[in-house]
Amino acid sequence: MALSARQRRPLPSEASSSSSSPSPASYTKLDKPKRSDGGEEADKGLTWALPLFALGVLRYMSATSNIIHDCDEVFNYWEPLHFLLFKSGFQTWEYSSQFALRSYLYLLFHKVVGGPASWLFSEEKVRVFYAVRIFLGLLSVITEAALVVALSRKYGKRLAAYALAMLCLTSGCFFASTSFLPSSFSMYAMSLSSALFLFEKPAMAVAVAAIGVILGWPFSVLAFLPITIYSLRRKFKQSFLAGAITSIVLLALSLLVDYTYYRRWTSSVLNLLLYNVLGGGESHLYGTEGPLYYLKNGFNNFNFCFILALLFVGVLPVARKKYAPDLFLVVSPIYIWVAFMSLQPHKEERFLYPIYPLICVAAAAVIESFPDFFRDKYNPNHNSLLISIAQTLRPLVLGLILCISHARTFSLIHGYSAPLEIYKHLDYHDHLETGSVVCVGSEWHRFPSSFFIPGHVDQVRWIDDGFSGLLPSPFNSTLGGTSAAPPYFNNKNKASDEQYLQDLEKCTFLVELHLQRPYPYRGSDLSTWEVVAALPYLDRELSPPMYRSFFIPYLWQGKNVFGIYKLLKRIPK
């Protein structure tokens, strides 16, 4: 009796078995039992080959088919780059040396690819455009592949595979990955910094964060704070030195580059921060949106992936040991960034780009954790019916997300690609005498950049169609080019008398979007203009929101309303 009442000392085999059975609260990938048949290789997670190949294919598709989602991408980045390469292009007031809000260091980073491409394709500038886009896609491939591999090694192949699928196919990542924008560059840095953090390289993670903020978008500093602060806590000296040295070098380099192009000592990074924060920047002059804008936009670009990402904090109580603190720190910028940006009156889709990869990671973690909600903490290895159902739901939910994402991507590309395609038809009119002028009215904001204007076209000019704001003007070499401070530029979005072409007889070509509206178009005068190219363009105002946002087979074409995007040529008299 005494012997049976006392606790029996376990046999060595039993002790080993007992210690190897993890509790659900402390389960991680490292707790998985190793296989005897070369199992150590399996524990290394996904190799680099799969994410590099999958992301490479999808990013190449994005580079060659992506539309331009924001005129800011054209006039603040593509046009100045075109001027650096070909000595012509449009200048915005932000590039006036009086204001100097934009960094030429960021442009020079892209000139590394654009320069050689311009030598190779000097007669086909549009190829330079796509060469730079492919370069952007390559940056996205490398940084996101690193994130996927880091997730795989720390949390297992399943979570990494889910994240990889959504990084490849969600509309937000597909489009943001090859956009020529500082917010996209900060997105690359966010992916790489998060990967390095998970690889337990905190100093390198902080250095990459500094690059994303200074070379990319200064306002993204808020999104990098969680990883930066925790990295400093882990290895303060190394992380601090890495971040400080990187920041000092980049700020000094930015200062020198800005002096070279603006011809005065100024810091575009500091100017941008002062204008928007301390200077009370008037970004509301360019439009305002309600507090729910980013929630609606997030659903459009990520559908249920976005909802699951926001629900990540709900998974922590059942998967705390698995995801806290590292993965929670990685995805926490989602909540910080969405909350902060929703408070700003001026909102744009591109402002959320830095956290796009994190949305996929958070959603992947939630999907992977479905069975954890139904596990018995006293018998975690028991597979009940509910657990089996939850395991079956994982690929079904992922498949639903990817199908809806494809519907969104297909709708945007086929509905709004006409502006990029219509300007390519100018190449077929190289027989005209030099000095041709392309005139653009209300469609100025969809101008795809001077890379689409062939050499036989002399210039692009704006014509007055009622727009009351300030438009970009050609870089003025007479006033100093990049160092010029043209008097017609201002930071109040007030139109200039010099921004429009007054003599419309000088227009050789005309670009117009003809919609079903009760007012006449210049191109409707068939005695003056002939149509040389026409493409369908989705009419956003007259099309139902669901059908215009997502491609639904057999209904998308019939339910939506389309206008005609036209390139017209003046009929010789």
Coordinates of C-alpha atoms in Angstrom, one line a residue:
M1 CA 0.0 0.0 0.0
A2 CA 2.7 2.4 0.9
L3 CA 4.6 1.6 -2.3
S4 CA 1.5 2.1 -4.4
A5 CA 0.6 5.3 -2.7
R6 CA 4.0 6.9 -3.3
Q7 CA 4.8 8.4 -6.7
R8 CA 6.6 5.8 -8.8
R9 CA 9.9 6.9 -10.2
P10 CA 9.5 6.9 -14.0
L11 CA 11.6 4.7 -16.2
P12 CA 14.2 6.5 -18.4
S13 CA 12.1 5.7 -21.5
E14 CA 9.0 7.1 -19.8
A15 CA 10.8 10.2 -18.7
S16 CA 12.0 10.8 -22.3
S17 CA 8.5 10.3 -23.6
S18 CA 7.0 12.6 -21.0
S19 CA 9.4 15.5 -21.6
S20 CA 9.0 15.4 -25.4
S21 CA 5.2 16.0 -25.2
P22 CA 4.7 19.7 -25.5
S23 CA 1.7 21.5 -24.1
P24 CA -0.4 23.4 -26.5
A25 CA 0.6 26.7 -24.9
S26 CA 4.3 26.1 -25.4
Y27 CA 4.2 24.5 -28.9
T28 CA 6.5 25.9 -31.6
K29 CA 8.0 24.5 -34.7
L30 CA 11.1 23.6 -32.7
D31 CA 9.0 21.3 -30.5
K32 CA 8.1 19.0 -33.4
P33 CA 9.8 15.6 -33.1
K34 CA 12.6 15.1 -35.6
R35 CA 12.1 12.3 -38.2
S36 CA 14.6 9.5 -38.3
D37 CA 14.7 9.5 -42.1
G38 CA 16.7 12.7 -42.7
G39 CA 14.3 14.7 -40.6
E40 CA 16.8 17.4 -39.7
E41 CA 16.6 18.6 -43.3
A42 CA 12.8 18.9 -43.0
D43 CA 13.1 21.0 -39.9
K44 CA 15.0 23.7 -41.9
G45 CA 11.7 24.7 -43.4
L46 CA 11.2 25.9 -47.0
T47 CA 14.3 26.4 -49.1
W48 CA 14.9 29.6 -51.0
A49 CA 14.0 28.1 -54.4
L50 CA 10.2 27.9 -54.1
P51 CA 9.6 31.5 -52.8
L52 CA 12.1 32.9 -55.3
F53 CA 10.5 31.1 -58.2
A54 CA 6.9 31.7 -57.2
L55 CA 7.4 35.4 -56.4
G56 CA 9.6 35.9 -59.4
V57 CA 6.9 34.7 -61.8
L58 CA 4.2 36.8 -60.2
R59 CA 6.4 39.9 -59.9
Y60 CA 7.3 39.7 -63.5
M61 CA 3.6 39.5 -64.4
S62 CA 3.0 42.6 -62.2
A63 CA 5.9 44.5 -63.8
T64 CA 4.5 43.9 -67.3
S65 CA 0.8 44.3 -66.6
N66 CA 0.5 46.6 -63.6
I67 CA -1.5 49.8 -64.1
I68 CA -0.4 53.1 -62.6
H69 CA -2.7 53.7 -59.6
D70 CA -1.7 57.2 -58.6
C71 CA -0.7 60.3 -60.6
D72 CA 1.8 61.0 -57.8
E73 CA 3.8 58.0 -59.0
V74 CA 4.1 59.5 -62.5
F75 CA 4.8 63.2 -61.7
N76 CA 6.9 62.9 -58.6
Y77 CA 9.0 59.8 -59.6
W78 CA 8.7 58.7 -63.2
E79 CA 8.9 62.2 -64.7
P80 CA 11.9 63.4 -62.7
L81 CA 13.7 60.1 -63.5
H82 CA 12.9 60.7 -67.2
F83 CA 14.5 64.1 -66.9
L84 CA 17.6 62.7 -65.3
L85 CA 17.8 60.2 -68.2
F86 CA 16.6 62.1 -71.2
K87 CA 16.7 65.8 -70.2
S88 CA 12.9 66.2 -70.5
G89 CA 9.9 65.7 -68.3
F90 CA 7.4 67.3 -66.0
Q91 CA 8.3 69.0 -62.7
T92 CA 6.0 69.4 -59.7
W93 CA 6.1 72.1 -57.1
E94 CA 7.6 69.6 -54.6
Y95 CA 10.7 69.5 -56.8
S96 CA 11.1 73.3 -56.9
S97 CA 14.3 74.3 -55.1
Q98 CA 12.1 76.7 -53.1
F99 CA 10.4 73.8 -51.4
A100 CA 12.7 70.8 -52.1
L101 CA 10.4 68.2 -50.6
R102 CA 11.5 65.3 -52.8
S103 CA 14.8 63.4 -52.6
Y104 CA 17.0 62.9 -55.6
L105 CA 18.8 60.2 -53.7
Y106 CA 15.8 58.0 -54.1
L107 CA 15.7 58.7 -57.8
L108 CA 19.4 58.0 -58.3
F109 CA 18.9 54.6 -56.7
H110 CA 16.6 53.8 -59.7
K111 CA 18.8 55.5 -62.2
V112 CA 21.3 52.7 -61.5
V113 CA 19.0 50.5 -63.6
G114 CA 17.4 53.2 -65.7
G115 CA 20.8 54.6 -66.9
P116 CA 22.1 51.4 -68.6
A117 CA 18.6 50.7 -69.9
S118 CA 18.4 54.1 -71.5
W119 CA 21.6 53.4 -73.4
L120 CA 20.4 50.1 -74.6
F121 CA 16.9 51.3 -75.6
S122 CA 17.5 54.9 -76.4
E123 CA 14.9 54.7 -79.3
E124 CA 12.4 52.8 -77.2
K125 CA 11.9 54.6 -73.9
V126 CA 9.0 52.5 -72.9
R127 CA 11.4 49.6 -72.5
V128 CA 13.3 51.6 -69.9
F129 CA 10.1 52.1 -68.1
Y130 CA 9.5 48.3 -67.9
A131 CA 13.2 47.7 -67.1
V132 CA 12.9 49.8 -63.9
R133 CA 9.6 48.0 -63.1
I134 CA 11.3 44.7 -63.3
F135 CA 14.0 46.0 -61.0
L136 CA 11.4 47.0 -58.5
G137 CA 9.8 43.5 -58.8
L138 CA 13.2 42.0 -58.1
L139 CA 13.6 43.9 -54.9
S140 CA 10.2 42.7 -53.9
V141 CA 11.1 39.1 -54.7
I142 CA 14.3 39.1 -52.7
T143 CA 12.8 40.8 -49.6
E144 CA 9.6 38.8 -49.5
A145 CA 11.4 35.5 -50.1
A146 CA 13.6 36.3 -47.1
L147 CA 10.4 36.9 -45.1
V148 CA 8.9 33.6 -46.2
V149 CA 12.1 31.6 -45.4
A150 CA 12.3 33.2 -42.0
L151 CA 8.7 32.3 -41.2
S152 CA 9.3 28.8 -42.3
R153 CA 12.4 28.3 -40.2
K154 CA 10.7 29.7 -37.1
Y155 CA 7.1 28.7 -37.4
G156 CA 6.9 25.8 -39.9
K157 CA 6.3 25.2 -43.6
R158 CA 2.5 25.5 -43.4
L159 CA 2.4 29.1 -42.1
A160 CA 5.2 30.1 -44.6
A161 CA 3.4 28.5 -47.5
Y162 CA 0.1 30.3 -46.7
A163 CA 2.0 33.6 -46.4
L164 CA 3.8 32.9 -49.7
A165 CA 0.5 32.2 -51.5
M166 CA -1.0 35.5 -50.3
L167 CA 2.1 37.5 -51.0
C168 CA 2.0 36.2 -54.6
L169 CA -1.7 36.6 -55.4
T170 CA -3.4 39.2 -53.2
S171 CA -4.1 42.3 -55.2
G172 CA -2.5 44.7 -52.8
C173 CA 0.9 43.0 -52.9
F174 CA 0.6 42.3 -56.7
F175 CA 0.2 46.0 -57.5
A176 CA 2.3 47.6 -54.8
S177 CA 5.3 45.4 -55.5
T178 CA 6.1 47.2 -58.8
S179 CA 4.9 50.7 -58.1
F180 CA 7.6 53.4 -58.3
L181 CA 6.8 54.9 -54.9
P182 CA 8.7 55.5 -51.6
S183 CA 5.9 53.7 -49.8
S184 CA 6.7 50.6 -51.9
F185 CA 10.3 50.9 -51.1
S186 CA 9.4 51.1 -47.4
M187 CA 7.4 48.0 -48.0
Y188 CA 10.5 46.2 -49.3
A189 CA 12.4 47.4 -46.2
M190 CA 9.6 46.2 -43.9
S191 CA 9.7 42.7 -45.4
L192 CA 13.5 42.4 -45.1
S193 CA 13.7 44.0 -41.6
S194 CA 11.0 41.6 -40.4
A195 CA 12.8 38.7 -41.9
L196 CA 16.1 39.7 -40.3
F197 CA 14.4 40.1 -36.9
L198 CA 13.0 36.5 -37.2
F199 CA 16.5 35.3 -38.3
E200 CA 17.6 36.8 -34.9
K201 CA 19.8 39.5 -36.5
P202 CA 18.5 42.6 -34.7
A203 CA 21.3 44.9 -35.7
M204 CA 20.8 44.2 -39.4
A205 CA 17.0 44.6 -38.9
V206 CA 17.5 48.1 -37.5
A207 CA 19.9 49.1 -40.2
V208 CA 17.4 48.0 -42.9
A209 CA 14.6 49.9 -41.1
A210 CA 16.7 53.0 -41.2
I211 CA 17.2 52.6 -45.0
G212 CA 13.4 52.2 -45.4
V213 CA 12.7 55.4 -43.5
I214 CA 15.5 57.7 -44.9
L215 CA 15.9 56.4 -48.4
G216 CA 12.2 55.5 -48.7
W217 CA 9.4 57.2 -46.8
P218 CA 10.2 59.1 -43.6
F219 CA 6.7 58.7 -42.2
S220 CA 7.1 55.0 -42.2
V221 CA 9.3 55.3 -39.1
L222 CA 6.1 54.7 -37.0
A223 CA 5.6 51.3 -38.6
F224 CA 9.3 50.3 -38.0
L225 CA 9.2 51.2 -34.3
P226 CA 8.1 47.8 -32.7
I227 CA 10.9 45.8 -34.3
T228 CA 13.4 48.6 -33.8
I229 CA 12.6 49.0 -30.1
Y230 CA 12.6 45.3 -29.4
S231 CA 15.9 44.9 -31.3
L232 CA 17.5 47.5 -29.2
R233 CA 16.3 45.7 -26.1
R234 CA 17.9 42.4 -27.3
K235 CA 21.2 43.8 -28.4
F236 CA 21.4 47.5 -27.7
K237 CA 25.0 48.3 -28.6
Q238 CA 25.0 46.5 -31.9
S239 CA 21.5 47.6 -32.9
F240 CA 22.1 51.2 -31.9
L241 CA 25.4 51.4 -33.8
A242 CA 24.0 49.8 -36.9
G243 CA 21.0 52.1 -36.9
A244 CA 23.0 55.2 -36.1
I245 CA 25.7 54.6 -38.6
T246 CA 23.3 53.8 -41.4
S247 CA 21.2 56.9 -40.6
I248 CA 24.1 59.2 -40.5
V249 CA 25.6 57.9 -43.7
L250 CA 22.2 58.1 -45.6
L251 CA 21.4 61.6 -44.2
A252 CA 24.8 62.9 -45.2
L253 CA 24.5 61.3 -48.6
S254 CA 21.0 62.8 -49.0
L255 CA 22.3 66.2 -48.1
L256 CA 25.1 66.1 -50.7
V257 CA 22.8 64.8 -53.4
D258 CA 20.1 67.4 -52.6
Y259 CA 22.8 70.1 -52.8
T260 CA 24.0 68.8 -56.2
Y261 CA 20.5 69.0 -57.7
Y262 CA 18.9 71.8 -55.8
R263 CA 22.1 73.9 -55.8
R264 CA 21.5 74.9 -52.2
W265 CA 22.1 73.3 -48.8
T266 CA 18.8 71.7 -47.9
S267 CA 17.5 68.3 -46.7
S268 CA 14.5 67.0 -48.5
V269 CA 13.8 64.5 -45.7
L270 CA 13.7 67.3 -43.1
N271 CA 11.7 69.6 -45.5
L272 CA 9.0 66.9 -46.0
L273 CA 8.7 66.3 -42.3
L274 CA 8.5 70.0 -41.5
Y275 CA 5.9 70.6 -44.2
N276 CA 3.6 67.8 -43.1
V277 CA 4.1 67.9 -39.3
L278 CA 5.5 71.0 -37.8
G279 CA 4.7 73.2 -40.7
G280 CA 1.0 72.2 -40.7
G281 CA 1.1 70.8 -44.2
E282 CA -2.0 71.3 -46.2
S283 CA -2.4 67.9 -47.7
H284 CA -6.2 68.2 -47.3
L285 CA -6.0 70.5 -50.4
Y286 CA -5.6 67.3 -52.4
G287 CA -8.7 65.6 -51.1
T288 CA -10.0 64.1 -47.8
E289 CA -11.7 60.8 -46.9
G290 CA -13.7 59.4 -44.0
P291 CA -12.3 57.4 -41.1
L292 CA -13.4 54.0 -42.7
Y293 CA -11.5 54.6 -45.9
Y294 CA -8.6 52.3 -45.1
L295 CA -10.9 49.5 -43.8
K296 CA -12.8 49.6 -47.1
N297 CA -9.7 49.8 -49.1
G298 CA -8.0 47.0 -47.2
F299 CA -10.9 44.7 -48.0
N300 CA -10.9 45.6 -51.7
N301 CA -7.2 44.8 -52.0
F302 CA -7.0 41.8 -49.6
N303 CA -10.7 40.7 -49.0
F304 CA -10.9 38.2 -46.2
C305 CA -7.2 38.2 -45.7
F306 CA -7.4 41.7 -44.3
I307 CA -10.2 40.8 -41.9
L308 CA -8.2 37.8 -40.7
A309 CA -5.1 39.9 -40.2
L310 CA -7.1 42.3 -38.0
L311 CA -8.2 39.3 -36.0
F312 CA -4.7 38.2 -35.3
V313 CA -4.8 39.5 -31.7
G314 CA -7.8 37.2 -31.1
V315 CA -5.5 34.2 -31.8
L316 CA -2.9 35.2 -29.2
P317 CA -4.9 33.8 -26.2
V318 CA -4.8 30.3 -27.7
A319 CA -1.4 30.5 -29.4
R320 CA 0.4 32.9 -27.1
K321 CA 3.5 30.6 -26.7
K322 CA 3.6 30.1 -30.5
Y323 CA 3.4 33.7 -31.7
A324 CA 4.3 35.9 -28.8
P325 CA 6.3 38.0 -28.7
D326 CA 8.2 37.7 -32.0
L327 CA 5.4 37.3 -34.5
F328 CA 3.2 39.7 -32.7
L329 CA 5.9 42.3 -32.9
V330 CA 6.3 41.7 -36.6
V331 CA 2.6 42.2 -37.4
S332 CA 1.8 44.9 -34.8
P333 CA 2.6 47.7 -37.3
I334 CA -0.7 46.7 -38.9
Y335 CA -2.7 48.1 -36.0
I336 CA -0.4 51.1 -35.4
W337 CA -0.3 52.1 -39.0
V338 CA -4.0 51.7 -39.8
A339 CA -5.0 53.6 -36.7
F340 CA -2.6 56.4 -37.3
M341 CA -3.3 56.8 -41.0
S342 CA -7.1 56.7 -40.4
L343 CA -6.8 59.8 -38.2
Q344 CA -5.3 61.8 -41.1
P345 CA -7.8 63.7 -43.2
H346 CA -5.9 63.2 -46.5
K347 CA -5.9 59.4 -47.4
E348 CA -4.5 57.5 -50.3
E349 CA -4.3 53.8 -51.0
R350 CA -0.5 53.9 -51.4
F351 CA -0.1 55.1 -47.8
L352 CA -0.8 51.6 -46.6
Y353 CA 1.8 49.9 -48.8
P354 CA 4.5 49.5 -46.0
I355 CA 2.3 47.1 -44.1
Y356 CA 1.0 45.0 -47.0
P357 CA 3.3 42.0 -46.5
L358 CA 2.5 42.0 -42.8
I359 CA -1.2 41.7 -43.6
C360 CA -0.4 38.4 -45.4
V361 CA 1.7 37.1 -42.5
A362 CA -0.9 37.9 -39.9
A363 CA -3.7 36.3 -42.0
A364 CA -1.5 33.2 -42.6
A365 CA -0.9 32.8 -38.8
V366 CA -4.7 33.0 -38.1
I367 CA -5.5 30.4 -40.8
E368 CA -2.8 28.1 -39.5
S369 CA -4.2 28.4 -36.0
F370 CA -7.7 27.3 -36.8
P371 CA -7.4 23.9 -35.1
D372 CA -5.8 25.4 -32.0
F373 CA -9.2 26.8 -31.0
F374 CA -10.5 23.3 -30.5
R375 CA -7.6 21.4 -29.0
D376 CA -8.0 19.9 -25.5
K377 CA -5.2 21.4 -23.4
Y378 CA -5.0 18.2 -21.4
N379 CA -4.8 16.0 -24.5
P380 CA -3.4 18.1 -27.3
N381 CA -2.7 15.2 -29.6
H382 CA -6.3 14.1 -29.8
N383 CA -7.9 14.9 -33.1
S384 CA -11.6 15.5 -32.6
L385 CA -14.2 16.1 -35.3
L386 CA -14.0 19.9 -34.7
I387 CA -10.2 19.8 -35.2
S388 CA -10.6 17.8 -38.4
I389 CA -13.2 20.4 -39.7
A390 CA -10.8 23.3 -38.7
Q391 CA -8.0 21.6 -40.6
T392 CA -10.2 21.2 -43.7
L393 CA -11.2 24.8 -43.5
R394 CA -7.6 26.1 -43.8
P395 CA -7.1 25.4 -47.5
L396 CA -10.7 26.3 -48.3
V397 CA -10.4 29.8 -46.7
L398 CA -7.0 30.3 -48.4
G399 CA -8.5 29.2 -51.7
L400 CA -11.4 31.7 -51.3
I401 CA -9.0 34.5 -50.5
L402 CA -6.9 33.8 -53.6
C403 CA -9.9 33.4 -55.9
I404 CA -11.3 36.8 -54.8
S405 CA -7.9 38.3 -55.1
H406 CA -7.6 37.1 -58.7
A407 CA -11.0 38.6 -59.4
R408 CA -9.9 41.9 -58.1
T409 CA -6.6 41.9 -60.0
F410 CA -8.3 40.9 -63.2
S411 CA -10.9 43.6 -62.9
L412 CA -8.4 46.4 -62.3
I413 CA -6.0 45.4 -65.1
H414 CA -8.7 44.9 -67.7
G415 CA -10.8 47.8 -66.6
Y416 CA -8.2 50.5 -66.3
S417 CA -5.2 49.6 -68.5
A418 CA -6.3 51.8 -71.4
P419 CA -4.1 54.9 -70.5
L420 CA -0.9 52.9 -70.6
E421 CA -1.9 51.1 -73.8
I422 CA -3.3 54.1 -75.8
Y423 CA 0.0 56.1 -75.7
K424 CA 1.9 53.2 -77.2
H425 CA -0.1 53.8 -80.4
L426 CA 1.9 57.0 -80.9
D427 CA 4.8 54.8 -82.1
Y428 CA 2.8 54.1 -85.3
H429 CA 2.9 57.7 -86.4
D430 CA 6.6 58.3 -86.6
H431 CA 6.1 59.4 -90.3
L432 CA 4.8 62.7 -89.1
E433 CA 7.0 65.7 -89.2
T434 CA 8.9 66.6 -86.1
G435 CA 7.2 69.1 -83.7
S436 CA 4.1 67.1 -83.0
V437 CA 2.2 68.0 -79.8
V438 CA 0.1 65.7 -77.7
C439 CA -2.7 67.6 -75.9
V440 CA -4.3 66.2 -72.8
G441 CA -7.3 67.8 -70.9
S442 CA -9.1 66.2 -68.0
E443 CA -7.1 63.0 -68.5
W444 CA -3.9 64.7 -67.3
H445 CA -3.9 62.6 -64.1
R446 CA -3.9 59.4 -66.0
F447 CA -0.9 60.4 -68.2
P448 CA 1.5 57.3 -67.9
S449 CA 4.7 59.4 -68.1
S450 CA 7.0 60.7 -70.8
F451 CA 8.5 57.2 -71.2
F452 CA 5.5 56.5 -73.4
I453 CA 6.1 59.5 -75.6
P454 CA 8.3 58.6 -78.6
G455 CA 11.1 60.8 -79.8
H456 CA 9.2 62.1 -82.9
V457 CA 6.7 63.8 -80.5
D458 CA 8.0 67.2 -79.5
Q459 CA 6.0 67.8 -76.3
V460 CA 2.9 67.0 -74.2
R461 CA 0.8 70.0 -73.2
W462 CA -2.2 70.4 -70.9
I463 CA -5.4 72.1 -72.2
D464 CA -8.0 73.7 -70.0
D465 CA -10.9 71.4 -69.2
G466 CA -12.0 73.1 -66.0
F467 CA -9.4 71.8 -63.5
S468 CA -8.7 74.6 -61.0
G469 CA -5.6 73.1 -59.3
L470 CA -1.9 73.5 -60.0
L471 CA -0.6 71.2 -62.7
P472 CA 3.0 69.9 -63.3
S473 CA 5.1 71.9 -65.8
P474 CA 8.1 70.9 -67.9
F475 CA 11.5 71.1 -66.2
N476 CA 12.8 74.5 -67.3
S477 CA 16.5 74.2 -68.2
T478 CA 16.7 77.9 -68.8
L479 CA 15.9 78.6 -65.2
G480 CA 18.3 75.9 -64.0
G481 CA 16.5 72.6 -64.5
T482 CA 16.5 70.7 -61.2
S483 CA 17.8 73.8 -59.3
A484 CA 15.1 76.0 -60.7
A485 CA 12.4 77.7 -58.5
P486 CA 9.8 78.6 -61.1
P487 CA 7.6 81.5 -60.0
Y488 CA 4.4 79.7 -61.2
F489 CA 4.8 77.0 -58.5
N490 CA 3.1 77.3 -55.1
N491 CA 2.2 75.0 -52.2
K492 CA -1.5 76.1 -52.1
N493 CA -2.6 74.1 -55.2
K494 CA -3.5 77.3 -57.0
A495 CA -3.5 77.0 -60.8
S496 CA -1.0 78.9 -62.9
D497 CA -1.8 80.9 -66.0
E498 CA 1.1 79.2 -67.7
Q499 CA 0.1 75.6 -67.2
Y500 CA -2.3 75.4 -70.2
L501 CA -1.7 75.6 -73.9
Q502 CA -3.8 78.5 -75.2
D503 CA -3.6 77.9 -79.0
L504 CA -5.3 74.6 -79.5
E505 CA -4.4 74.7 -83.2
K506 CA -1.0 73.5 -82.2
C507 CA -2.3 70.2 -81.0
T508 CA -1.4 67.3 -83.3
F509 CA -2.8 64.6 -81.1
L510 CA -5.5 64.6 -78.5
V511 CA -6.2 62.1 -75.7
E512 CA -9.7 62.0 -74.3
L513 CA -11.9 59.7 -72.3
H514 CA -15.4 59.6 -73.8
L515 CA -18.1 58.6 -71.2
Q516 CA -21.8 58.5 -71.3
R517 CA -22.2 62.1 -70.1
P518 CA -24.5 64.9 -71.4
Y519 CA -21.8 67.2 -72.5
P520 CA -19.7 67.4 -75.8
Y521 CA -16.1 66.3 -76.2
R522 CA -13.5 68.0 -78.4
G523 CA -12.9 64.7 -80.1
S524 CA -16.5 64.5 -81.2
D525 CA -15.8 67.0 -83.9
L526 CA -15.1 64.5 -86.7
S527 CA -14.3 67.3 -89.1
T528 CA -11.2 68.2 -87.0
W529 CA -10.2 64.9 -85.4
E530 CA -10.0 61.3 -86.5
V531 CA -9.7 58.4 -84.1
V532 CA -6.5 56.5 -84.5
A533 CA -6.9 54.2 -81.4
A534 CA -9.7 53.5 -79.1
L535 CA -9.9 51.2 -76.0
P536 CA -12.6 50.4 -73.4
Y537 CA -12.2 52.0 -70.0
L538 CA -14.4 51.1 -67.0
D539 CA -16.8 53.8 -66.0
R540 CA -16.5 53.8 -62.2
E541 CA -19.4 56.2 -61.5
L542 CA -22.0 54.2 -63.5
S543 CA -20.8 50.7 -62.7
P544 CA -22.1 48.8 -59.6
P545 CA -19.4 48.7 -56.8
M546 CA -19.3 44.9 -56.5
Y547 CA -19.0 44.2 -60.3
R548 CA -16.5 47.0 -60.9
S549 CA -14.3 45.9 -58.0
F550 CA -14.2 42.1 -58.6
F551 CA -14.4 40.2 -61.8
I552 CA -17.3 37.9 -61.8
P553 CA -17.5 35.6 -64.9
Y554 CA -20.3 36.3 -67.3
L555 CA -21.4 39.3 -65.3
W556 CA -18.4 41.7 -65.3
Q557 CA -18.7 42.7 -68.9
G558 CA -22.5 42.9 -68.9
K559 CA -23.1 44.7 -65.5
N560 CA -20.4 47.3 -65.9
V561 CA -20.5 50.4 -68.0
F562 CA -17.5 51.3 -70.2
G563 CA -16.3 54.5 -71.8
I564 CA -13.9 54.8 -74.7
Y565 CA -10.3 55.9 -74.2
K566 CA -9.3 57.6 -77.5
L567 CA -6.2 58.8 -79.2
L568 CA -7.2 61.3 -81.9
K569 CA -5.2 62.9 -84.6
R570 CA -5.9 66.3 -86.2
I571 CA -7.1 66.1 -89.8
P572 CA -4.8 68.2 -92.1
K573 CA -6.6 71.1 -93.7

